[in-house]
Every structure is written in C-alpha cells, then in structure tokens.
C-alpha cells in the first residue's frame, strides 16, 4: 500500500477579494522527501504554508498534512510538525532556553536542551533574553524551537533568512541530519544554492500556480536554451563552422584552435555534434556549461515565460 503523503494540496484555491493567491494547486510531497518551494515575491508561497498550518482556510479544495485535514485536525497535526515561520516574533523577556521550554511543553516533549542549543549554535546565549538576540541568533532560536520533539515534518519558510554563510551551512547540515532520521522537509526559499544543496525535488510557484516541478537536474534539462557547448575536434575547418552556424537554434559560434564554442538558443546539442561529424570532423570531447540556478529561476518565473 502506498504510504500517506506528507503533504497534499488537492485543487487548492485561495482568493483574497479580487486577488487569486492560489489557483487550483495540486502538489504532493512524499514522506521522507526534502522539497524546495520556490517562487518570486507574491507567488503565493506563504499563503500555501498558512493553509498547511491551518491558519488560513482555502477558498476551494482540500489540503492534508501527514494525513490530517488542515482545517479539521490542525491542533493534533501541529504536535507532529516543526515550523519555522517567516518573521516569527520572539518573546523579548524570555531567554532562548525558556523559548525551547515553551515549545517542548506545547508538544509534550522532553528535549536535551543543551544539546539542542549546541546544535543550533546559541548555547552560550541560551540564558540571555531573546529580545537582545541578533537577527541571525533569533533565526537559530526559532529553528531550534522547530526541532523540538523530533517532528515528522519540518515546514520552514525562508529558513536561512538573516543567517551568515556559516549559519546557512550549519542549517543545511541539520536539515540533512533530520531528513536522515526520517523527517520530511518542506521549505520555501529564494536562495537557490540552498535549495540545490539539499532538495530532492523543487516546485516553482508563479502567480498562484505550480509551473514546474522536478529535480534541479530535471529542470535544467527542460530549460536548456542558452547553454554553451564546447566541442574539441581533431581540426576545425570552415565546413564545421558553416555546418553548425546554419543549424536552427544556434545563436553564436566561436573557434579557437581545435575548439568550437557554440551558444545554443533552443538548439539541440545532439544536432550540433551530428552536424560536425557529418563534415568528417572527429569529435574528441565536448562539455556543456550549465545555466546557473538564478538563470533557471528567471527562465521559469519571468512574466514573459521561458525567455532566458
Ligand atoms: N491577507 C491578505 N489579504 C489580501 N491579499 C493577500 C493576503 N495575503 C496574501 N495576499 C496576496 O496574495 C498573493 C500571494 O501572497 P503570498 O504572501 O502568499 O506570496 P509569497 O509567495 O509568500 O511572497 P513573498 O516571497 O513576497 O513572501 C499576493 O498578491 C498578496 O498580496
């Protein structure tokens, strides 16, 4: 029997007056996955997360988390979740340690506080009031609260916000450790290198609809325009250059000694290699310069579509 998905949005729509924040969203995250939820500002990510947490009712459709209805069973559900909401306000007068104690009490958990404080890197500041924490320390504390009780699912909204590169790396390591323990992770982010470093799959939301969903590698393969292909040949002749230049979807060809550098604009790498071989040239090696994640993201989320 298939296991219950960790997260399931089933035809979810959310309307705020005239604004359609989510439009007929279907999205499934399987148990044990690390899923990156990407999208430009205003795409609907926070709305989707608030629906998951039972903070907002959908206008249409149904959502379940760990098999629980988000509208009907959100209290029980939250016992199994670790949540790092965007812009969480700490209680200025409580210490870091007291925050963890409050989280533990609400979940009926008995964490090893010092170990947890160490893990998120705030043990030395644990007995200071959280109102005196820096932005990054606050984020570490809220992440620590999310980890209380070994949750089955972590929902993290922009988790690396406010963290320095080391802090972001430590957080990624913890996410991977938690996932090894069996926790499913769903996180939204604008920091694409973060997503690439840890996610099994990503979904890209634009204007309330999921416009792409795949592994990062799969997304790269789909948006393969603008890639640069470098081919090493036994010798570069004028015939080689002409054969490639006249192909559809090739926007530029440069030569340097025995190398041909071809910029593709929708053209196929295989067609380039075949065209070269048809001139009698011997292809010795080739490599492709991949699109950066930023370019990928732009290609999917620019209003005019995949135009990068
Ligand atoms: N309470 C609300 N009332 C009216 N409109 C809202 C409300 N909450 C969200 N919206 C609108 O819904 C759309 C989606 O917003 P949402 O906050 O979910 O986007 P987001 O992807 O989380 O954006 P960001 O990356 O900027 O945080 C936006 O157009 C926003 O203005």
CSV table of C-alpha atoms and ligand atoms in Angstrom, one decimal:
chain,number,residue,atom,x,y,z
A,1,UNK,CA,0.0,0.0,0.0
A,2,UNK,CA,1.4,3.5,-0.8
A,3,UNK,CA,2.3,5.5,2.3
A,4,UNK,CA,0.3,8.6,3.1
A,5,UNK,CA,1.9,11.6,1.5
A,6,UNK,CA,3.5,14.1,4.0
A,7,UNK,CA,1.7,17.0,2.2
A,8,UNK,CA,-1.1,17.0,-0.2
A,9,UNK,CA,-2.7,20.0,-1.8
A,10,UNK,CA,-5.7,18.9,-3.7
A,11,UNK,CA,-7.1,21.6,-6.1
A,12,UNK,CA,-6.5,24.3,-3.6
A,13,UNK,CA,-7.5,27.8,-4.5
A,14,UNK,CA,-7.3,30.9,-2.3
A,15,UNK,CA,-9.0,34.1,-3.0
A,16,UNK,CA,-8.4,37.4,-1.1
A,17,UNK,CA,-11.1,39.6,-2.6
A,18,UNK,CA,-10.1,40.2,-6.2
A,19,UNK,CA,-6.6,38.7,-5.6
A,20,UNK,CA,-6.2,35.0,-6.5
A,21,UNK,CA,-3.3,34.0,-4.3
A,22,UNK,CA,-3.5,30.3,-5.2
A,23,UNK,CA,-5.2,28.8,-8.3
A,24,UNK,CA,-6.2,25.1,-8.3
A,25,UNK,CA,-2.9,24.0,-6.7
A,26,UNK,CA,-2.1,20.3,-6.8
A,27,UNK,CA,1.1,19.4,-5.0
A,28,UNK,CA,2.2,16.2,-3.2
A,29,UNK,CA,5.3,15.8,-1.1
A,30,UNK,CA,6.1,12.2,-0.2
A,31,UNK,CA,7.2,11.0,3.2
A,32,UNK,CA,11.0,11.4,3.5
A,33,UNK,CA,11.5,14.0,0.8
A,34,UNK,CA,13.2,17.3,1.0
A,35,UNK,CA,11.0,19.6,-1.1
A,36,UNK,CA,12.0,23.1,-2.1
A,37,UNK,CA,9.2,25.5,-2.7
A,38,UNK,CA,10.3,28.4,-4.9
A,39,UNK,CA,8.6,31.4,-6.3
A,40,UNK,CA,9.0,35.1,-6.8
A,41,UNK,CA,7.6,37.6,-4.3
A,42,UNK,CA,3.8,37.4,-4.2
A,43,UNK,CA,3.7,34.0,-5.9
A,44,UNK,CA,1.6,32.5,-3.0
A,45,UNK,CA,4.2,30.6,-1.0
A,46,UNK,CA,3.2,32.0,2.4
A,47,UNK,CA,-0.4,31.6,1.6
A,48,UNK,CA,0.2,27.9,0.8
A,49,UNK,CA,2.2,27.4,4.0
A,50,UNK,CA,-0.5,29.2,6.1
A,51,UNK,CA,-3.1,26.8,4.6
A,52,UNK,CA,-0.9,23.8,5.5
A,53,UNK,CA,-0.7,25.0,9.1
A,54,UNK,CA,-4.4,25.5,9.3
A,55,UNK,CA,-4.0,29.3,9.8
A,56,UNK,CA,-6.0,30.1,6.6
A,57,UNK,CA,-9.0,28.2,5.1
A,58,UNK,CA,-8.7,27.6,1.4
A,59,UNK,CA,-11.5,29.0,-0.8
A,60,UNK,CA,-11.7,25.7,-2.6
A,61,UNK,CA,-10.1,22.3,-2.4
A,62,UNK,CA,-8.6,20.3,0.4
A,63,UNK,CA,-5.2,20.0,2.0
A,64,UNK,CA,-3.8,17.3,4.2
A,65,UNK,CA,-0.6,17.1,6.2
A,66,UNK,CA,0.6,13.7,7.4
A,67,UNK,CA,-2.9,12.5,6.6
A,68,UNK,CA,-4.6,15.1,8.8
A,69,UNK,CA,-7.1,17.6,7.4
A,70,UNK,CA,-5.6,21.1,7.8
A,71,UNK,CA,-8.9,22.6,8.7
A,72,UNK,CA,-10.3,19.9,10.9
A,73,UNK,CA,-7.3,18.5,12.7
A,74,UNK,CA,-4.8,21.3,12.8
A,75,UNK,CA,-4.3,21.1,16.6
A,76,UNK,CA,-3.3,17.4,16.5
A,77,UNK,CA,-1.3,18.0,13.4
A,78,UNK,CA,0.9,20.6,15.0
A,79,UNK,CA,2.1,18.1,17.5
A,80,UNK,CA,3.9,16.3,14.7
A,81,UNK,CA,5.3,19.4,13.0
A,82,UNK,CA,8.3,21.6,13.4
A,83,UNK,CA,7.6,25.0,11.9
A,84,UNK,CA,9.9,28.0,11.2
A,85,UNK,CA,7.5,30.7,10.2
A,86,UNK,CA,8.8,33.8,8.3
A,87,UNK,CA,9.3,36.8,10.6
A,88,UNK,CA,8.5,35.0,13.9
A,89,UNK,CA,8.3,37.4,16.8
A,90,UNK,CA,10.2,36.1,19.9
A,91,UNK,CA,9.1,36.9,23.4
A,92,UNK,CA,11.7,39.6,24.3
A,93,UNK,CA,11.6,38.9,28.0
A,94,UNK,CA,12.1,35.1,27.8
A,95,UNK,CA,15.5,33.6,27.4
A,96,UNK,CA,16.4,31.4,24.5
A,97,UNK,CA,16.3,28.3,26.8
A,98,UNK,CA,12.8,29.4,28.0
A,99,UNK,CA,11.6,29.6,24.4
A,100,UNK,CA,12.7,25.9,23.9
A,101,UNK,CA,10.9,25.0,27.1
A,102,UNK,CA,7.7,26.6,25.9
A,103,UNK,CA,8.0,24.7,22.6
A,104,UNK,CA,8.6,21.5,24.5
A,105,UNK,CA,5.7,22.0,26.8
A,106,UNK,CA,3.3,22.6,23.9
A,107,UNK,CA,4.4,19.4,22.2
A,108,UNK,CA,4.7,17.3,25.4
A,109,UNK,CA,8.4,16.8,24.5
A,110,UNK,CA,11.4,16.4,26.8
A,111,UNK,CA,14.4,17.5,24.6
A,112,UNK,CA,18.0,17.6,25.8
A,113,UNK,CA,18.1,21.3,25.9
A,114,UNK,CA,21.9,21.8,25.9
A,115,UNK,CA,22.4,19.5,23.0
A,116,UNK,CA,19.7,21.3,21.0
A,117,UNK,CA,21.1,24.7,21.9
A,118,UNK,CA,24.5,23.5,20.8
A,119,UNK,CA,23.1,22.1,17.6
A,120,UNK,CA,21.6,25.5,16.5
A,121,UNK,CA,24.7,27.4,17.8
A,122,UNK,CA,23.2,29.5,20.6
A,123,UNK,CA,24.2,27.6,23.7
A,124,UNK,CA,26.4,30.5,25.0
A,125,UNK,CA,23.5,32.9,24.7
A,126,UNK,CA,20.9,30.5,26.0
A,127,UNK,CA,20.3,32.3,29.3
A,128,UNK,CA,20.1,35.8,27.8
A,129,UNK,CA,16.8,37.3,27.0
A,130,UNK,CA,15.8,36.7,23.4
A,131,UNK,CA,15.0,40.4,23.0
A,132,UNK,CA,18.7,41.0,23.0
A,133,UNK,CA,19.5,38.5,20.2
A,134,UNK,CA,20.7,39.5,16.8
A,135,UNK,CA,18.6,38.6,13.7
A,136,UNK,CA,20.7,35.5,13.0
A,137,UNK,CA,20.6,34.3,16.6
A,138,UNK,CA,16.8,34.8,16.6
A,139,UNK,CA,16.5,32.7,13.5
A,140,UNK,CA,18.7,30.0,15.1
A,141,UNK,CA,16.5,30.0,18.2
A,142,UNK,CA,13.3,29.7,16.1
A,143,UNK,CA,14.9,26.8,14.2
A,144,UNK,CA,15.7,25.2,17.5
A,145,UNK,CA,12.1,25.5,18.5
A,146,UNK,CA,11.1,23.8,15.3
A,147,UNK,CA,13.4,20.9,16.0
A,148,UNK,CA,11.9,20.3,19.5
A,149,UNK,CA,10.1,16.9,19.8
A,150,UNK,CA,11.8,15.3,16.7
A,151,UNK,CA,9.0,16.3,14.3
A,152,UNK,CA,7.8,14.1,11.4
A,153,UNK,CA,7.6,17.1,9.1
A,154,UNK,CA,9.6,20.4,9.1
A,155,UNK,CA,8.0,23.3,7.4
A,156,UNK,CA,10.5,26.1,7.0
A,157,UNK,CA,9.6,29.4,5.5
A,158,UNK,CA,12.8,31.1,4.2
A,159,UNK,CA,14.9,29.3,6.9
A,160,UNK,CA,18.3,30.9,6.1
A,161,UNK,CA,16.9,34.4,6.3
A,162,UNK,CA,19.3,36.5,8.5
A,163,UNK,CA,21.9,33.8,8.7
A,164,UNK,CA,25.6,34.4,7.6
A,165,UNK,CA,27.0,31.8,5.2
A,166,UNK,CA,28.3,29.6,8.0
A,167,UNK,CA,25.0,29.7,9.7
A,168,UNK,CA,23.2,28.8,6.5
A,169,UNK,CA,25.6,25.9,6.0
A,170,UNK,CA,25.0,24.6,9.6
A,171,UNK,CA,21.3,24.9,9.0
A,172,UNK,CA,21.6,22.8,5.8
A,173,UNK,CA,23.6,20.2,7.7
A,174,UNK,CA,20.9,20.0,10.3
A,175,UNK,CA,18.2,19.7,7.7
A,176,UNK,CA,20.0,16.8,6.1
A,177,UNK,CA,20.5,15.1,9.6
A,178,UNK,CA,16.9,15.5,10.3
A,179,UNK,CA,16.0,14.0,7.0
A,180,UNK,CA,18.3,11.1,7.7
A,181,UNK,CA,16.3,10.5,10.8
A,182,UNK,CA,13.2,10.2,8.6
A,183,UNK,CA,11.8,13.7,8.7
A,184,UNK,CA,10.2,15.1,5.6
A,185,UNK,CA,11.2,18.7,4.9
A,186,UNK,CA,9.2,21.4,3.0
A,187,UNK,CA,10.9,24.7,2.7
A,188,UNK,CA,10.5,27.9,0.8
A,189,UNK,CA,13.4,29.8,-0.3
A,190,UNK,CA,14.7,32.5,-2.6
A,191,UNK,CA,18.3,31.3,-2.1
A,192,UNK,CA,18.6,28.9,-4.8
A,193,UNK,CA,22.0,27.5,-3.9
A,194,UNK,CA,20.4,26.4,-0.6
A,195,UNK,CA,17.7,24.6,-2.4
A,196,UNK,CA,20.1,22.9,-4.8
A,197,UNK,CA,22.3,21.8,-1.9
A,198,UNK,CA,19.6,19.9,-0.1
A,199,UNK,CA,16.4,19.3,-2.1
A,200,UNK,CA,15.3,16.1,-3.8
A,201,UNK,CA,12.6,18.0,-5.7
A,202,UNK,CA,11.6,21.6,-6.2
A,203,UNK,CA,8.3,23.1,-7.2
A,204,UNK,CA,8.1,26.6,-8.7
A,205,UNK,CA,5.1,28.7,-8.0
A,206,UNK,CA,4.2,31.6,-10.1
A,207,UNK,CA,1.0,33.7,-9.7
A,208,UNK,CA,-0.6,31.0,-7.6
A,209,UNK,CA,0.1,28.1,-9.9
A,210,UNK,CA,2.7,25.4,-9.9
A,211,UNK,CA,4.5,26.0,-13.2
A,212,UNK,CA,7.3,23.4,-12.8
A,213,UNK,CA,8.1,20.5,-10.5
A,214,UNK,CA,11.2,18.3,-10.9
A,215,UNK,CA,14.7,17.7,-9.5
A,216,UNK,CA,17.1,20.6,-10.1
A,217,UNK,CA,18.7,18.4,-12.7
A,218,UNK,CA,15.4,17.8,-14.4
A,219,UNK,CA,14.6,21.5,-14.5
A,220,UNK,CA,18.0,22.2,-16.1
A,221,UNK,CA,17.2,19.7,-18.8
A,222,UNK,CA,13.9,21.3,-19.5
A,223,UNK,CA,15.2,24.8,-19.8
A,224,UNK,CA,18.2,24.1,-21.9
A,225,UNK,CA,18.2,27.2,-24.1
A,226,UNK,CA,21.2,29.5,-23.8
A,227,UNK,CA,23.5,26.7,-22.8
A,228,UNK,CA,27.1,26.9,-24.1
A,229,UNK,CA,28.5,23.8,-25.7
A,230,UNK,CA,32.3,23.5,-26.2
A,231,UNK,CA,33.4,20.8,-28.6
A,232,UNK,CA,37.0,19.6,-29.2
A,233,UNK,CA,37.7,18.4,-32.7
A,234,UNK,CA,40.7,16.9,-34.5
A,235,UNK,CA,40.7,20.1,-36.5
A,236,UNK,CA,38.3,23.0,-37.0
A,237,UNK,CA,37.5,23.7,-40.7
A,238,UNK,CA,35.3,26.3,-42.3
A,239,UNK,CA,32.9,23.5,-43.1
A,240,UNK,CA,32.5,22.7,-39.4
A,241,UNK,CA,31.7,26.3,-38.7
A,242,UNK,CA,29.1,26.6,-41.5
A,243,UNK,CA,27.5,23.3,-40.6
A,244,UNK,CA,26.9,24.5,-37.1
A,245,UNK,CA,26.0,28.1,-37.9
A,246,UNK,CA,23.2,27.1,-40.2
A,247,UNK,CA,21.5,24.9,-37.6
A,248,UNK,CA,18.2,26.1,-36.1
A,249,UNK,CA,18.6,27.3,-32.5
A,250,UNK,CA,22.3,28.2,-32.7
A,251,UNK,CA,22.9,31.8,-31.9
A,252,UNK,CA,26.7,32.0,-31.9
A,253,UNK,CA,29.8,30.0,-33.0
A,254,UNK,CA,33.3,30.9,-31.9
A,255,UNK,CA,36.5,29.0,-32.8
A,256,UNK,CA,39.8,28.8,-31.0
A,257,UNK,CA,42.4,26.3,-32.3
A,258,UNK,CA,40.7,22.9,-32.2
A,259,UNK,CA,37.8,24.1,-30.1
A,260,UNK,CA,34.4,25.2,-31.2
A,261,UNK,CA,32.2,27.1,-28.7
A,262,UNK,CA,28.5,27.1,-29.6
A,263,UNK,CA,25.8,29.1,-27.9
A,264,UNK,CA,22.5,27.4,-28.2
A,265,UNK,CA,19.3,29.3,-28.2
A,266,UNK,CA,16.8,26.4,-28.3
A,267,UNK,CA,19.0,24.2,-30.5
A,268,UNK,CA,19.9,20.7,-29.7
A,269,UNK,CA,23.4,19.6,-28.5
A,270,UNK,CA,23.0,16.3,-30.4
A,271,UNK,CA,22.2,18.1,-33.6
A,272,UNK,CA,25.4,20.2,-33.3
A,273,UNK,CA,27.5,17.0,-32.7
A,274,UNK,CA,25.9,15.2,-35.6
A,275,UNK,CA,26.4,18.2,-37.9
A,276,UNK,CA,30.1,18.3,-37.0
A,277,UNK,CA,30.5,14.6,-37.6
A,278,UNK,CA,28.7,14.9,-41.0
A,279,UNK,CA,31.6,17.2,-42.2
A,280,UNK,CA,34.0,14.4,-41.5
A,281,UNK,CA,35.4,16.0,-38.3
A,282,UNK,CA,36.2,13.9,-35.4
A,283,UNK,CA,34.6,14.9,-32.1
A,284,UNK,CA,37.2,14.2,-29.4
A,285,UNK,CA,35.3,15.7,-26.4
A,286,UNK,CA,32.5,18.1,-25.5
A,287,UNK,CA,31.2,19.8,-22.5
A,288,UNK,CA,28.3,22.0,-21.6
A,289,UNK,CA,28.3,25.0,-19.4
A,290,UNK,CA,25.2,24.7,-17.3
A,291,UNK,CA,22.8,27.5,-16.6
A,292,UNK,CA,23.1,29.0,-13.2
A,293,UNK,CA,20.2,28.4,-10.9
A,294,UNK,CA,19.5,32.1,-11.0
A,295,UNK,CA,19.1,31.9,-14.8
A,296,UNK,CA,16.9,28.8,-14.4
A,297,UNK,CA,14.7,30.6,-11.9
A,298,UNK,CA,14.3,33.6,-14.1
A,299,UNK,CA,13.5,31.4,-17.1
A,300,UNK,CA,10.6,30.0,-15.2
A,301,UNK,CA,9.4,33.0,-13.4
A,302,UNK,CA,9.7,35.9,-15.7
A,303,UNK,CA,6.3,37.1,-16.8
A,304,UNK,CA,7.1,36.6,-20.4
A,305,UNK,CA,7.9,32.9,-19.7
A,306,UNK,CA,10.9,30.9,-20.6
A,307,UNK,CA,12.7,33.6,-22.4
A,308,UNK,CA,16.2,33.5,-20.8
B,1,LIG,N1,-4.4,38.7,3.9
B,1,LIG,C1,-4.3,39.0,2.6
B,1,LIG,N2,-5.2,39.9,2.1
B,1,LIG,C2,-5.1,40.2,0.8
B,1,LIG,N3,-4.2,39.8,-0.1
B,1,LIG,C3,-3.3,38.9,0.4
B,1,LIG,C4,-3.3,38.5,1.8
B,1,LIG,N4,-2.3,37.6,1.9
B,1,LIG,C5,-1.7,37.5,0.7
B,1,LIG,N5,-2.3,38.2,-0.2
B,1,LIG,C6,-1.9,38.4,-1.6
B,1,LIG,O1,-1.8,37.1,-2.2
B,1,LIG,C7,-0.7,37.0,-3.1
B,1,LIG,C8,0.3,35.9,-2.6
B,1,LIG,O2,0.9,36.4,-1.4
B,1,LIG,P1,2.0,35.5,-0.6
B,1,LIG,O3,2.3,36.3,0.7
B,1,LIG,O4,1.4,34.1,-0.4
B,1,LIG,O5,3.2,35.4,-1.5
B,1,LIG,P2,4.7,34.8,-1.3
B,1,LIG,O6,5.0,33.9,-2.4
B,1,LIG,O7,4.8,34.3,0.1
B,1,LIG,O8,5.5,36.2,-1.4
B,1,LIG,P3,6.9,36.6,-0.7
B,1,LIG,O9,8.0,35.8,-1.3
B,1,LIG,O10,7.0,38.1,-1.1
B,1,LIG,O11,6.8,36.4,0.8
B,1,LIG,C9,-0.1,38.4,-3.1
B,1,LIG,O12,-0.7,39.0,-4.2
B,1,LIG,C10,-0.6,39.0,-1.8
B,1,LIG,O13,-0.7,40.4,-2.0
